[in-house]
Amino acid sequence: MRKSLPILVFLLFISSFVTGQSLKSIGPWDIYYAVDLVQGKNGRVFLSTSGGSYYSDNQGASWTKTKGDFNSIYYEASMTKDRDGNLFTWTFNNIYYSKDNGETWSFMIPDLTNAPKFSALGVSGDTVFIGTEKGLYYTTSLDFFSPVTEVVALQDQTITAISVTGKRVIAGTQAGGVFISEDNGKTWQDKATSFPPSKQITCLSVSGNKLFVGALFDGIYYTEDWGDHWETRNTGFSNPNIYDIFIDDNTMYVASNNKAFTSANDGNNWNQIYSEANYSTAQTIWAQGDQIILGRWHGVMKSSDGGQQWTEALTGITGAFGYTSIQASDDGSLFAFATHTGIYKKEPGSELFQAFQKTGGGYIGRGPIANNKVPMVGNYSIAYYDAITGAKGEEISLHTDSKWINFADVLVTTPQGLFLSTLQDGVYHYDGTWKDYSNNLTSTSMNDLVLVDNTLYAGNDDGLWTTDITENNWKKINIDANNPDAKFIFVQDSIFLVSTSYGFYRSGDYGKTWRSVENVSADGKIVAYKDRLYAPAISQIYVSDDRGKTWLSTTDLPFYFFTTLAIQNDVLYVGALESGILSAEINKEQEINLDMVRIPEGGSPAIHASSTSGLPITLTSSNPDVATVVDDTGEGYSLKVLKDGEITIEASQKGNLFYRPAKTQQTITVAYITASESSKTNGVTLYSNPGNGIYNLTLPDNITTENQYVTVYDAMGRPVLYRSQKIDSDRYLLDITGAPAGVYFLNVRHPKLNATLHFVKE
């Protein structure tokens, strides 16, 4: 009986080593903003900031970071308490609560459809009211996964503030409503119908039967009958943007713009107790007697004498900022645009980012740096600064003929003027005056704006849109049947890439047809550098080498929220919510070593492959019909030969964020060896083959047994012990019954020949 058995001609061993790759933080340092101050039990004061939550047991003289899982991830939420002093806060869509004055924290996950972003909390007994960007909800459970009920009367409202006194629940909205429920949330009535339409409620404060309501642009409203009649309390405010109201006994404290005020007569008259030349918005305030703590966009100030003298109260924190853009100027400087804080600059030759221009709070958008002019797209204006000197130049107000443009985001410069997308108000065009440029847009919540030649592309919560810059006639581009939103847009020649809440989409024909792309997301603008694309995301920076068709991820990146990136001279600069700006060397070349060793006499058959990057190697055969590469599950790789022929072995490494892809090849000839009843080479014969371990070995007539040397190897090239018995001058019995079944090689060396043949033990 004949049997065919492929011979293991080569073994492939992959050696791997790890070369450390990391992102290092390069600033800015000690920059954070305060969000909220709340009174705990036993005199403890809690402060939530963009750099985490802290508490003080000595009225702000020193601070300790609050324990709790919410401090290990991005956190900038406000904090509240119930009537028993239990504390509540949130991060993303989890609610954290503490019943022991902040020593330990538990958390719950409200079961909310589509998980709208939280914006406020209030607690009434066992009921937790959850304000979101899309309405008000409540739950009566603190279970790990808690069911919630929607308040229909506030459906689709953005809730900005919640106050609870007994069964009376008060909710302020971004649209200016002040909704009051007298029955713990069962029924609601809007009590602010007489307010002017431009108001935006920011805070609520209750003292007895007195309700004070703070608003943007409109100051303070006051009622003693829970909203049936209102009065204003704005005497003394030059620019009444109210961010926080705190009442200590009968004294009111207000944080407003870059100032703080106090009143001893319910706001009829105000006394300014704090002012700052560097416009830093006073965001939150707390007081007890003469002790006052003021939280700002650029840190915390403290006064121990009723506001006459102030000192910094909390230092040494790196805030968790988002970055909307990192760009280069003509001289090679890099500018990072940080939300709510300002612009930071890294000069050529410097390693760190330093403050360039700060803002007093509010969202900072992104605009192009051109002609050494750096635009700050802020709350009230677009101001241009000289990239070298920092001197302020032209400033364009963001006020139309009838209103302020809210939440300016993306600025595009064209010969026809400026185009500006906003987070809530659609798109505007400026050619000396601002005009609404949102015709046909079905959503004014904009995400991105891109100019290609004379065509604008805009992404909003209702999809991808386009218009000629001269027409103001937006048309929707259908990407997917799910009608996804469009977050970030990238255009390069005919290639369009769009990130959405449903995934990532690509078009190769100018947006006519689209396909979804797997294994990639983008939480910031996609950047092209040399021949690669880079996409920042949560805990990942994706890389594409084929113009967005496929994307690579990089293992072991730190868990940061990457929001924007720039690349300069093969160095990556990336903005992260938790750690400022980080950098790393990228685009590095790697070399692959492929060492193919044929089966030697007494040697070990192997192919060694490794990369200078230490990244794993992929091995492939050019002709799988001849031979295939087999993964031996942790033991390396083997080449399975199927028939005679020539193949090319390719060793490749696809690269990652730090390294470019690389590959190398070698061509070899392989033979498919068939076992037969006898093997014969140069007159040396071995039979029966295959056999049970005992074989007849016959030598040529001119070879004497005294001068020959016989060695047996296994398929790995390792010598095998055997026994032999001489039958006559040219014949032996060869015994390897102690060896396992498999393929073996017999080598006979003599001054007159050197012969190798194979045989099989069953």
PDB file of C-alpha atoms in Angstrom, residues 36 92 132 183 188 220 320 402 420 442 465 645:
ATOM      1  CA  ASP A  36     -20.104  74.006  41.381  1.00  0.00           C
ATOM      2  CA  PHE A  92     -21.905  60.957  31.499  1.00  0.00           C
ATOM      3  CA  THR A 132     -31.073  66.359  30.373  1.00  0.00           C
ATOM      4  CA  ASP A 183     -46.889  67.649  43.936  1.00  0.00           C
ATOM      5  CA  TRP A 188     -46.167  71.087  36.113  1.00  0.00           C
ATOM      6  CA  ILE A 220     -32.110  88.066  38.378  1.00  0.00           C
ATOM      7  CA  ALA A 320      -9.835  67.973  31.909  1.00  0.00           C
ATOM      8  CA  SER A 402     -31.758  91.388  16.528  1.00  0.00           C
ATOM      9  CA  LEU A 420     -19.840  80.365  10.931  1.00  0.00           C
ATOM     10  CA  THR A 442     -33.971  70.836   9.343  1.00  0.00           C
ATOM     11  CA  TRP A 465     -25.737  69.007   3.945  1.00  0.00           C
ATOM     12  CA  GLY A 645       6.525  24.212  -6.875  1.00  0.00           C
TER      13      GLY A 645
END
